[in-house]
Short mmCIF file of C-alpha atoms in Angstrom, two decimals:
data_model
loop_
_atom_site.label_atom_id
_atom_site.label_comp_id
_atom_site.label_asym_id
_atom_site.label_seq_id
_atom_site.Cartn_x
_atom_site.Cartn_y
_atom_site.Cartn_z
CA UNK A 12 4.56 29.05 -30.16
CA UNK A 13 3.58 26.56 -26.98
CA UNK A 14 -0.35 26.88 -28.43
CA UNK A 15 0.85 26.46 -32.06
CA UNK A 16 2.70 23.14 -30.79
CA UNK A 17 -0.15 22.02 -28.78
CA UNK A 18 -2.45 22.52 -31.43
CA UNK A 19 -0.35 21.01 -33.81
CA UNK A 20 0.17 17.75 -31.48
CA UNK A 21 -3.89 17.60 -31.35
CA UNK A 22 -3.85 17.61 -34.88
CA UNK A 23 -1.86 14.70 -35.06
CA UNK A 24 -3.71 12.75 -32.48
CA UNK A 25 -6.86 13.31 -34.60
CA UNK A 26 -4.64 12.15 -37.92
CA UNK A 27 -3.70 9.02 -36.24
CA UNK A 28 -6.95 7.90 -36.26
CA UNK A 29 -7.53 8.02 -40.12
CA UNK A 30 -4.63 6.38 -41.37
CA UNK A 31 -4.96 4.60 -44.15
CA UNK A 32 -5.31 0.77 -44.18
CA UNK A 33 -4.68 0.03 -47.79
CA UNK A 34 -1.09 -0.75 -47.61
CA UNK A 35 1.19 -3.70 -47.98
CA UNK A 36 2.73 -5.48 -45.36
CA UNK A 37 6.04 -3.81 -45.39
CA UNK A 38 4.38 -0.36 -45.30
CA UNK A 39 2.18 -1.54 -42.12
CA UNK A 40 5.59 -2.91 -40.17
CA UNK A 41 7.60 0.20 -41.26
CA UNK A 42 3.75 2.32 -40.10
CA UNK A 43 3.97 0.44 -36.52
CA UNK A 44 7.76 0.95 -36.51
CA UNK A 45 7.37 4.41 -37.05
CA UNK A 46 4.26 5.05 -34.31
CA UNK A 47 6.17 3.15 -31.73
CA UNK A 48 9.09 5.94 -32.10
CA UNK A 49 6.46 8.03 -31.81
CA UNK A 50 5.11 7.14 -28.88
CA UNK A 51 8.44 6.56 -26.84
CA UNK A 52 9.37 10.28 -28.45
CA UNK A 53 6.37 11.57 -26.64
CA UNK A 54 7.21 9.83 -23.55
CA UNK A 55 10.20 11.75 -23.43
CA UNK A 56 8.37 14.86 -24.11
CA UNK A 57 6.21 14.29 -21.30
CA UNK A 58 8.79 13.37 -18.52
CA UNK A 59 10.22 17.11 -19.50
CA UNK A 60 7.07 18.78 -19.33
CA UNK A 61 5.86 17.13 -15.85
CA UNK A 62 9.14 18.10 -14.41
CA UNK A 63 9.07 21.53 -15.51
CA UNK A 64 5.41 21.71 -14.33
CA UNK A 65 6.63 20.52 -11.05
CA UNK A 66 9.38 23.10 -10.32
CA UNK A 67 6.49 25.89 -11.48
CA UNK A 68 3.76 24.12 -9.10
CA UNK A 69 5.99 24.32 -6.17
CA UNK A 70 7.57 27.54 -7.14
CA UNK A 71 3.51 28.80 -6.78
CA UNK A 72 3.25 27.05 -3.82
CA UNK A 73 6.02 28.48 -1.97
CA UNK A 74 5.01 31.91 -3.33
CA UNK A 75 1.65 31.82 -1.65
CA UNK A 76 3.14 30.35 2.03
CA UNK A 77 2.11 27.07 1.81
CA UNK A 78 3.89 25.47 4.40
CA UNK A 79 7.07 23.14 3.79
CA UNK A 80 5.61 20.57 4.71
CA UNK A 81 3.07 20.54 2.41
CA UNK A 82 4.60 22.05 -0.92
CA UNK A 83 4.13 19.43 -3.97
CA UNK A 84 0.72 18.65 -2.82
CA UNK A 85 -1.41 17.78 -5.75
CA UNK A 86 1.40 18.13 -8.27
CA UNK A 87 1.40 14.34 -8.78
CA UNK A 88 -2.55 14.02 -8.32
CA UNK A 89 -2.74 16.61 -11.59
CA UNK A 90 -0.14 14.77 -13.69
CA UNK A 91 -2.12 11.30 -13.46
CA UNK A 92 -5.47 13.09 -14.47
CA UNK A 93 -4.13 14.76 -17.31
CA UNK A 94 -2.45 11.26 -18.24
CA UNK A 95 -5.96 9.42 -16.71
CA UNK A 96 -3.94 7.47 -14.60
CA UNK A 97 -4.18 7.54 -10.85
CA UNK A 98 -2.37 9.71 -8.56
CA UNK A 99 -0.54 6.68 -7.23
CA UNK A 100 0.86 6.24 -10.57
CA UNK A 101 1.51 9.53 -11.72
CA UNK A 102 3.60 10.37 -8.37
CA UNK A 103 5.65 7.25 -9.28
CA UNK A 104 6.01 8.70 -12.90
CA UNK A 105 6.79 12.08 -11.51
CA UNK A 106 9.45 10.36 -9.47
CA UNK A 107 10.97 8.57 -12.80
CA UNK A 108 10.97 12.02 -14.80
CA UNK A 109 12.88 14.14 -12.05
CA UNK A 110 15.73 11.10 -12.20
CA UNK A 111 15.61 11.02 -16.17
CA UNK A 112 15.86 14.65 -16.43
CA UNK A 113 18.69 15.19 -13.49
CA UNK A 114 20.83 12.44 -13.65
CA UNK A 115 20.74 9.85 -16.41
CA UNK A 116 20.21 12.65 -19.47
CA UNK A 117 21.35 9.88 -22.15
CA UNK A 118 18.56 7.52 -21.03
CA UNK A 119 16.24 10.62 -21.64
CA UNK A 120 17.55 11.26 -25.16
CA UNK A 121 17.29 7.96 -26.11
CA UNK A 122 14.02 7.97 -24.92
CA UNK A 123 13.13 10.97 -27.49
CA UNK A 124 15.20 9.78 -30.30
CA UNK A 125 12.46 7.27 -30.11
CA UNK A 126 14.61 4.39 -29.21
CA UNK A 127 13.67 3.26 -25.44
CA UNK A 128 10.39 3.25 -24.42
CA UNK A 129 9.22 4.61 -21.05
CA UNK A 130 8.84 1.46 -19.17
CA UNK A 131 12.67 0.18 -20.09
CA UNK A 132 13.43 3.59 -19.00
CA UNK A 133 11.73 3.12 -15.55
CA UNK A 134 13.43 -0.08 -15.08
CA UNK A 135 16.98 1.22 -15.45
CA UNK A 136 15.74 3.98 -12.84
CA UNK A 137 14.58 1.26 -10.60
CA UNK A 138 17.76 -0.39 -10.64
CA UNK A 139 19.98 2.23 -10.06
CA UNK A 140 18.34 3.64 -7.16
CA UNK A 141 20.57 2.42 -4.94
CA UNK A 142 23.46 4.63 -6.00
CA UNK A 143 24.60 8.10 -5.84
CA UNK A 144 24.91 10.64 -8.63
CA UNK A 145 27.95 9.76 -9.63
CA UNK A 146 27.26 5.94 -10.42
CA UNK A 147 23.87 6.41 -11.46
CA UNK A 148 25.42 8.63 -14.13
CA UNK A 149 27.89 5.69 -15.15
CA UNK A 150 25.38 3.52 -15.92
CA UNK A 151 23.25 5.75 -18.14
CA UNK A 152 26.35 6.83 -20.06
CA UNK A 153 27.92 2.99 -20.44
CA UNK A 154 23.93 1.61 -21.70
CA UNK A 155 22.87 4.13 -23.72
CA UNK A 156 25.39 6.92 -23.86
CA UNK A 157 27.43 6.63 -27.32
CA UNK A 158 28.45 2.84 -28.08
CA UNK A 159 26.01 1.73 -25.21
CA UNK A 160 23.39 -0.86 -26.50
CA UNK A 161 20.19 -0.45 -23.89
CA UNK A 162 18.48 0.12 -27.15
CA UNK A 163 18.84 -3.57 -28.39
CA UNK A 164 19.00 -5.53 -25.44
CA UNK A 165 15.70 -7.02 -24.41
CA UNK A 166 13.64 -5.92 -21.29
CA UNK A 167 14.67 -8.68 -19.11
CA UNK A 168 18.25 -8.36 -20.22
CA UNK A 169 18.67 -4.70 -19.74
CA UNK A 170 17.49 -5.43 -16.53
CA UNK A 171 19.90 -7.60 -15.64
CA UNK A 172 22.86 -5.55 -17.46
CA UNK A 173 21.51 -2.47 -15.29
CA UNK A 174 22.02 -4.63 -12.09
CA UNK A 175 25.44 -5.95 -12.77
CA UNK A 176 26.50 -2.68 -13.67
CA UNK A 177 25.09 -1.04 -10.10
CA UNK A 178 26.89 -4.23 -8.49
CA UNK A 179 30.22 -3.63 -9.97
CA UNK A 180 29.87 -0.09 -8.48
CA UNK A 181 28.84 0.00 -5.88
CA UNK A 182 28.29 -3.90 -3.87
CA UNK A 183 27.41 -2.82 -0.49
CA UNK A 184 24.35 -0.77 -1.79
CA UNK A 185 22.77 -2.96 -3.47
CA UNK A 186 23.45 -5.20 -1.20
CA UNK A 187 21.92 -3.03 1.50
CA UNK A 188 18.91 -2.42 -0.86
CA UNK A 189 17.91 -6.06 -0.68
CA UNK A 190 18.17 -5.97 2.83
CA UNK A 191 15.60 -3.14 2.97
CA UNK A 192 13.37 -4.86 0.45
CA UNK A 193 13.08 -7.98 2.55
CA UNK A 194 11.35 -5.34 5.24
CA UNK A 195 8.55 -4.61 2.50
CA UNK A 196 7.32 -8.13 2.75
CA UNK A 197 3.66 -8.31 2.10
CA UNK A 198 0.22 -10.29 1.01
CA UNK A 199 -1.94 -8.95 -1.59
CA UNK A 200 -5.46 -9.89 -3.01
CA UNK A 201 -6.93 -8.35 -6.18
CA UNK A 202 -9.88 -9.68 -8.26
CA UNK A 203 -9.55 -11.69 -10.85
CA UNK A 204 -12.34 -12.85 -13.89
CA UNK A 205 -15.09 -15.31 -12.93
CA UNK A 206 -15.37 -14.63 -9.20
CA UNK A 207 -11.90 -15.49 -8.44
CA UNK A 208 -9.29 -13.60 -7.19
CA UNK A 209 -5.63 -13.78 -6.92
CA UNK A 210 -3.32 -13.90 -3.83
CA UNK A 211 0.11 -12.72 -3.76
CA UNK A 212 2.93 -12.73 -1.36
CA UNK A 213 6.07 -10.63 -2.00
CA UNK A 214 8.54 -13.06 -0.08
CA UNK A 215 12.24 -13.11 -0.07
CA UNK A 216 13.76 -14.98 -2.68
CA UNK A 217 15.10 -18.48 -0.23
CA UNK A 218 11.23 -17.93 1.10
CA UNK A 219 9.25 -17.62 -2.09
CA UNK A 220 11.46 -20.85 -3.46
CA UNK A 221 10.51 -22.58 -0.37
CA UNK A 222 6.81 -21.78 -0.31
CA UNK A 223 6.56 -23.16 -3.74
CA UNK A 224 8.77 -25.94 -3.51
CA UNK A 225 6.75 -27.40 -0.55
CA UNK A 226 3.52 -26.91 -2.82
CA UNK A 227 4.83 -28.42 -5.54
CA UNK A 228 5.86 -31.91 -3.48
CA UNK A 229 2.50 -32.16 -1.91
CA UNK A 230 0.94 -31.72 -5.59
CA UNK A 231 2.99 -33.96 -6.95
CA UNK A 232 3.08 -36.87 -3.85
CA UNK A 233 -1.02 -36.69 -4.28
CA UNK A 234 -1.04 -37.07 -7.86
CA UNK A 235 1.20 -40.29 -7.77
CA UNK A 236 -0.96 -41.40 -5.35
CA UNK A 237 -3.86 -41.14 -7.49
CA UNK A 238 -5.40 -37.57 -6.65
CA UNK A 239 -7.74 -36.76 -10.04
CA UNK A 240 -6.75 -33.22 -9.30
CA UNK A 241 -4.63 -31.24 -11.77
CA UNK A 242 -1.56 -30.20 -10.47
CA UNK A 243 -2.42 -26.47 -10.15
CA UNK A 244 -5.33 -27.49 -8.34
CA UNK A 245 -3.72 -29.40 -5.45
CA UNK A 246 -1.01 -26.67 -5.11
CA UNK A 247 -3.88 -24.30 -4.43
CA UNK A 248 -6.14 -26.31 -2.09
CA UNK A 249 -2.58 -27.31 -0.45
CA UNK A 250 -2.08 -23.71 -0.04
CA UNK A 251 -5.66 -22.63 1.27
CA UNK A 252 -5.53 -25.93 3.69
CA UNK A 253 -1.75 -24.95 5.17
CA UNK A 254 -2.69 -21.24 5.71
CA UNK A 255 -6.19 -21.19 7.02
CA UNK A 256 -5.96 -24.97 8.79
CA UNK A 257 -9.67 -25.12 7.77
CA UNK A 258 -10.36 -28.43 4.49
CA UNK A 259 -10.49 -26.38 0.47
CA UNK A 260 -13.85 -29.03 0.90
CA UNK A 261 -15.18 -26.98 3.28
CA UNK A 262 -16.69 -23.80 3.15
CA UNK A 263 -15.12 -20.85 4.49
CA UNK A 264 -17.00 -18.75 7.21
CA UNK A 265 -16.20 -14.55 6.38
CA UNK A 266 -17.87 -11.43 6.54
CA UNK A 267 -18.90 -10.59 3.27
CA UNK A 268 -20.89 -7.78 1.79
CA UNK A 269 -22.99 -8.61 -1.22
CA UNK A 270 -25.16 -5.69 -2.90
CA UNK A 271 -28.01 -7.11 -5.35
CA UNK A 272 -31.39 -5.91 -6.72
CA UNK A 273 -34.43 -7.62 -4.26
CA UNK A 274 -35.22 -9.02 -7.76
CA UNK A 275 -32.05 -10.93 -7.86
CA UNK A 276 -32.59 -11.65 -4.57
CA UNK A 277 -36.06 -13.53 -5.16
CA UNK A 278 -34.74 -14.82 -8.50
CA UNK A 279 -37.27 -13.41 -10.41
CA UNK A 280 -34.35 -11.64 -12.60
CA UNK A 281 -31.18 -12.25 -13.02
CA UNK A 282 -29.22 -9.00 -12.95
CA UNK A 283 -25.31 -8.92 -11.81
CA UNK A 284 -24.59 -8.31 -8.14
CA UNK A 285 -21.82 -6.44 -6.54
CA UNK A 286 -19.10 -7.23 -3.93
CA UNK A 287 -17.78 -4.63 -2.60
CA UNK A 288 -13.93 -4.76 -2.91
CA UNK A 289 -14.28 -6.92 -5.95
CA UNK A 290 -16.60 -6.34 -8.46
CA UNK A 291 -19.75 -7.24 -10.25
CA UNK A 292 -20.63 -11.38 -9.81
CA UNK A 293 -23.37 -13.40 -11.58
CA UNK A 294 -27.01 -13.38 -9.28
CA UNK A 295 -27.08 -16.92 -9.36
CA UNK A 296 -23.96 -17.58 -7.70
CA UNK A 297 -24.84 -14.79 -4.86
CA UNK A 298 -28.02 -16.55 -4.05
CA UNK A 299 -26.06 -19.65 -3.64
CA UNK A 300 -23.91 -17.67 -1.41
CA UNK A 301 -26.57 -15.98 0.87
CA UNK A 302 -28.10 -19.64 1.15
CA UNK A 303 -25.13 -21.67 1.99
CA UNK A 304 -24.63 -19.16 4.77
CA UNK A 305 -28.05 -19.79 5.63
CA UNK A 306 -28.18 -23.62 5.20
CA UNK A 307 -25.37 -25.17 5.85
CA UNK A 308 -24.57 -27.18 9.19
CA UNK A 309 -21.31 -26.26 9.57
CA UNK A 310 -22.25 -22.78 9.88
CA UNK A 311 -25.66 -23.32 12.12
CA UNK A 312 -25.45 -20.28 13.71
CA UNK A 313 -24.78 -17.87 10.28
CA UNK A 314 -27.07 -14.72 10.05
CA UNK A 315 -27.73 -13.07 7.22
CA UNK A 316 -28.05 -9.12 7.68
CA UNK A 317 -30.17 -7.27 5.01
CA UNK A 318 -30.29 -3.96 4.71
CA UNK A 319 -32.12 -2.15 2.28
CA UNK A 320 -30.94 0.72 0.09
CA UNK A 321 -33.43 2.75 -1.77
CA UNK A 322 -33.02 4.16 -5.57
CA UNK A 323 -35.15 6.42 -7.57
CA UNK A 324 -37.66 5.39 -10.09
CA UNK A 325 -36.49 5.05 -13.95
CA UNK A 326 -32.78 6.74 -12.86
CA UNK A 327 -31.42 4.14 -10.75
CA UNK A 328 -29.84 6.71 -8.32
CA UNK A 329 -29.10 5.69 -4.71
CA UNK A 330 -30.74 8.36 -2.47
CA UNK A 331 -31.17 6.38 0.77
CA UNK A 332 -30.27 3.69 3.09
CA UNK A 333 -32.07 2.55 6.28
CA UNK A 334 -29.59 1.63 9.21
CA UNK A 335 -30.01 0.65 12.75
CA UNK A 336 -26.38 2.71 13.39
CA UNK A 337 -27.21 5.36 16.49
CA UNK A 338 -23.96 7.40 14.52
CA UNK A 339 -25.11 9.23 11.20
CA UNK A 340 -21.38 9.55 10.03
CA UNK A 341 -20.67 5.99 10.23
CA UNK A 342 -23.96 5.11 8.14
CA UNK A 343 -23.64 7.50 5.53
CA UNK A 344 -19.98 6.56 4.59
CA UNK A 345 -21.18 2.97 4.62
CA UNK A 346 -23.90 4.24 1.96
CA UNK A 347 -21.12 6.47 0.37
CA UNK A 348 -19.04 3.18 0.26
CA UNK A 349 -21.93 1.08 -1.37
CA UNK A 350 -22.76 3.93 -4.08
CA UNK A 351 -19.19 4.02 -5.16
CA UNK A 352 -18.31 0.59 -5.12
CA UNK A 353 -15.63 1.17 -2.65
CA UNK A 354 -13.45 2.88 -4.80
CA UNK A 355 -11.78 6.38 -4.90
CA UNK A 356 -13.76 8.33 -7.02
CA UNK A 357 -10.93 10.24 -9.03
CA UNK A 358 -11.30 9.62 -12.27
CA UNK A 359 -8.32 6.73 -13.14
CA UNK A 360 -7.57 6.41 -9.30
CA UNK A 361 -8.79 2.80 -8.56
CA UNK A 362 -7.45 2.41 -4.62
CA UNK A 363 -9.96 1.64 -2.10
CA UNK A 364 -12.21 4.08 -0.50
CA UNK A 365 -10.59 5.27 2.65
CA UNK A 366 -12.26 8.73 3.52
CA UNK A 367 -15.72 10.42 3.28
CA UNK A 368 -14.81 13.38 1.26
CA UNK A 369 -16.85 16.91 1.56
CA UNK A 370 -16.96 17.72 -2.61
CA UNK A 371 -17.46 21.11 -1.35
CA UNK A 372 -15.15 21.35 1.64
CA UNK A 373 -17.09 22.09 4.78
CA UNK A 374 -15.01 25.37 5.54
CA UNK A 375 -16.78 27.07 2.01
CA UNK A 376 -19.99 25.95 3.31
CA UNK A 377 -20.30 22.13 1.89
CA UNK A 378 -22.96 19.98 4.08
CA UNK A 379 -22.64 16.37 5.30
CA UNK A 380 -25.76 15.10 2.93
CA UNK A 381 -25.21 11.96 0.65
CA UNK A 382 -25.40 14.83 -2.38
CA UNK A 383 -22.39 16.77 -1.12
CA UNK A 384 -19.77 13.46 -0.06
CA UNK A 385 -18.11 10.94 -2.32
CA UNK A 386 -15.45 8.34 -1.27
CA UNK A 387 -11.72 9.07 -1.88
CA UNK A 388 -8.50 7.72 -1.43
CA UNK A 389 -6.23 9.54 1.45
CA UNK A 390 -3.56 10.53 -1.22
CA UNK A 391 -6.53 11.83 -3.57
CA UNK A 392 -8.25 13.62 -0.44
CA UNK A 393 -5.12 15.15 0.67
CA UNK A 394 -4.26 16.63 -3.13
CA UNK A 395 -8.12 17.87 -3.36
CA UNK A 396 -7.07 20.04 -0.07
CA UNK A 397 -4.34 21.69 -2.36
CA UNK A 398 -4.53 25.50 -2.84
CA UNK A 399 -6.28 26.24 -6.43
CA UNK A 400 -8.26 23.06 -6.05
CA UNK A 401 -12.17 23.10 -5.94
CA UNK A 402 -14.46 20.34 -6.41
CA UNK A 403 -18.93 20.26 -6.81
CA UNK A 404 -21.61 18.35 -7.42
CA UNK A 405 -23.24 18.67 -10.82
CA UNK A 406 -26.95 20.33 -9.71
CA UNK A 407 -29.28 17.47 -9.53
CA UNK A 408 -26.57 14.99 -8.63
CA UNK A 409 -28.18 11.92 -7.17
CA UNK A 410 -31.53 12.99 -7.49
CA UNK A 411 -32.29 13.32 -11.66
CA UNK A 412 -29.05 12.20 -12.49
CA UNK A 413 -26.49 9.81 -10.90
CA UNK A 414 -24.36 11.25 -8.67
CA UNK A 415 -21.96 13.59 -10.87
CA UNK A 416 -18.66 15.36 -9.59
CA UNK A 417 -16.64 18.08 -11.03
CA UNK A 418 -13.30 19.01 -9.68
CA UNK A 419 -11.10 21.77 -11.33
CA UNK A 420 -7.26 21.61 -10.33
CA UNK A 421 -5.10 25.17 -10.41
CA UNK A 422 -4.38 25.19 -13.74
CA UNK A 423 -8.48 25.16 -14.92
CA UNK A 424 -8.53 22.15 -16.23
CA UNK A 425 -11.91 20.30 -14.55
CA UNK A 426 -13.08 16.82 -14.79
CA UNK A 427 -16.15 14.86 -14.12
CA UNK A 428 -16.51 11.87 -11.79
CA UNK A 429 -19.82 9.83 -12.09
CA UNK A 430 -20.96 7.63 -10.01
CA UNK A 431 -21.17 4.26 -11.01
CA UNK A 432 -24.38 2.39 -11.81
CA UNK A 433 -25.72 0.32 -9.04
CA UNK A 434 -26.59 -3.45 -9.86
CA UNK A 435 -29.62 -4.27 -11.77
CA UNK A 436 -28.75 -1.19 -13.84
CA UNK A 437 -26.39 -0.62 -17.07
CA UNK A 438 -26.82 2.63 -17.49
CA UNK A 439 -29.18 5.60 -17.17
CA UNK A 440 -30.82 8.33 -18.49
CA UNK A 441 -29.13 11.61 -18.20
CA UNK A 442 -30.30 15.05 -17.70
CA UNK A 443 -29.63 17.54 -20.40
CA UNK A 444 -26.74 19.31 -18.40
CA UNK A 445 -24.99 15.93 -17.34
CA UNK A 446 -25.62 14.38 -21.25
CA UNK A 447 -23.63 17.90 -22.33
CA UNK A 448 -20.90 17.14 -19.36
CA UNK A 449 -20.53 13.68 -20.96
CA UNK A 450 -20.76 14.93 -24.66
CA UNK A 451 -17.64 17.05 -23.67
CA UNK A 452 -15.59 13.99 -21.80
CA UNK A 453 -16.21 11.90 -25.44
#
């Protein structure tokens, strides 16, 4: 019956795909009506599944003496691949499904009644973690146990109705939780479009009012006086100047790594560069970069550090560096780091590189060449170490193809990591075994 049901849910994936699009309007609201109960219906489906693969994973693992310690290793790590999202993620979903499925059950049958979607779900877990049991169970029964209304309430409000529930039960915890929060202060940068990126500072509430009251005075005291500088603008120079005590005129003097083509270098083409950390950036604005560091007087004494890394002809594939470092180790995972962009190659992962990974682990016999190591996460390094896990390169990885991974988890399931393309190429040509790995990923 479970291959039956699988086979009939692949069926309807493949439907979906070919529905028809002569209808009226009605029929395509009641159509998108219809697939978004579908959707939250499977969402349900799934948090019951992972949690039942969970108890069986650990059941295994506990069966076969892993130690205590390290039972539930890679559980999480195979839930986000077979969801393509990154282990990160699929630990926090794993998290979500053991609450749903323990202690707030009407939440979950709402869920697969096809009434609350997955992400409201999540946010009445989030907001009830401060409870026990018993309360948590209160508040799933009172919002979306019979006569509860979770279902019509908007996101924001059932956010709200979650937390005034928690307070009336139970003060001092959430109370307590804030307290705690205010300990996971924090700055964050991430990239954002057009070589920009965006900063962020989790601050406590009187704090983050504070910060952006103070921004919002100088912004507006320099545009009465004149300042042709939109308001958004000021606030952000205002920010930059306050922080680094340096003028938002001025350049800024960092460390920066900047991988381009020696053809983008000597502007004879003008193929997309990389910065590592961020992301692909036009080749005329990292020549202007590389220059400034070069030309400018207030940074006389600048150097600019070249060092070369080699690719083959027609493919594109990294298969060298040159590097004055007396330590091997440290310059291949600074080539690892360049050929991967600096980012965990799990599929879906994402997080920065933090570990030189053996594909094939050094105890089965796996050598420290460029051809047998790929960058990794420490979350997605610690689930590859896993019993039932095992992880290759594709034969001719790096050399006639780009560098090509395959990692199987316990349950068989294997999937392909390749490595992306460096700059001045798209894409490549494949050989026939990696163009059949890829035919079978489509």
């Amino acid at each position: 019956m479970l291959e039956l049901g699988i086979a009939q849910l692949s069926q309807v994936a493949t439907a979906l795909a070919a529905l028809p699009r002569d209808l009226d309007d009605a029929e395509r609201i009641d159509l998108i009506a219809t697939l978004e109960r579908l959707k939250n219906a499977a969402s349900a489906a799934q948090a019951v599944a992972a949690v039942d693969f969970d108890h069986s994973q650990r059941a295994a693992q506990v069966e076969a003496q892993v130690p205590a310690r390290r039972v539930g290793e890679g559980v999480a790590a195979q839930l986000g691949l077979a969801r393509r999202e990154s282990p990160f993620r699929g630990a926090r979903w794993l998290s979500v499904a053991r609450v749903l499925h323990t202690q707030m059950p009407h939440t979950l049958r709402l869920m697969a009644s096809g009434a609350l979607s997955e992400h409201r779900a999540s946010i009445l877990v989030k907001e009830t973690d401060c409870l026990d049991e018993t309360d948590r169970r209160h508040v799933d029964h009172a919002l979306c146990g019979a006569g509860g209304n979770a279902a019509s309430l908007s996101t924001r409000a059932l956010e709200q109705a979650a937390r005034r529930h928690a307070l009336a039960l139970d003060t001092s915890a959430v109370v307590e939780r804030a307290a705690k929060a205010e300990a996971d202060r924090h700055v964050t940068i991430r990239p954002a479009p057009d070589t920009m990126t965006w900063v962020g500072a989790l601050l406590p509430v009187k704090q983050g009012v504070g910060v952006y009251a103070a921004l919002k005075r100088a912004a507006d005291a320099a545009r009465a006086a004149g300042d042709p500088r939109s308001r958004g603008q000021v606030m952000a120079d205002t920010l930059f100047e306050r922080v680094t005590g340096a003028s938002a005129a001025e350049p800024v003097s960092v460390a920066l790594d900047l991988v381009m083509t020696d053809r983008a270098f000597f502007a004879t083409t003008d193929e997309a560069a990389h910065v590592p950390g961020y992301g692909p950036v036009p080749a005329g604005w990292a020549r202007a970069l590389a220059h400034q560091a070069l030309t400018h007087d207030t940074l006389d004494r600048a150097q600019l550090w070249v060092r070369r890394l080699y690719t083959t002809p027609g493919t594109g594939c990294l298969v060298a560096m040159d590097s004055r470092a007396r330590l091997a180790p440290k310059s291949l995972a600074r080539f690892i780091a360049r050929r991967d962009h600096d980012l965990c190659r799990t599929p879906w992962c994402g997080a920065p590189i933090a570990q030189t990974d053996h594909v094939t682990d050094w105890a089965d016999g796996g050598q420290t060449t460029v051809t047998n190591t790929q960058g990794l996460c420490t979350r997605c390094n610690l689930a590859k170490q896993a019993p039932g896990w095992q992880a290759g390169p594709l034969p001719g990885a790096g050399r006639t193809h780009r560098h090509t991974v395959a990692t199987t988890t316990p349950t068989g399931h294997t999937y392909y990591s390749r490595a992306p393309a460096p700059p001045g190429h798209l894409d490549i040509s494949t050989s026939p075994v990696e163009q059949l790995v890829y035919d079978l990923i489509a």
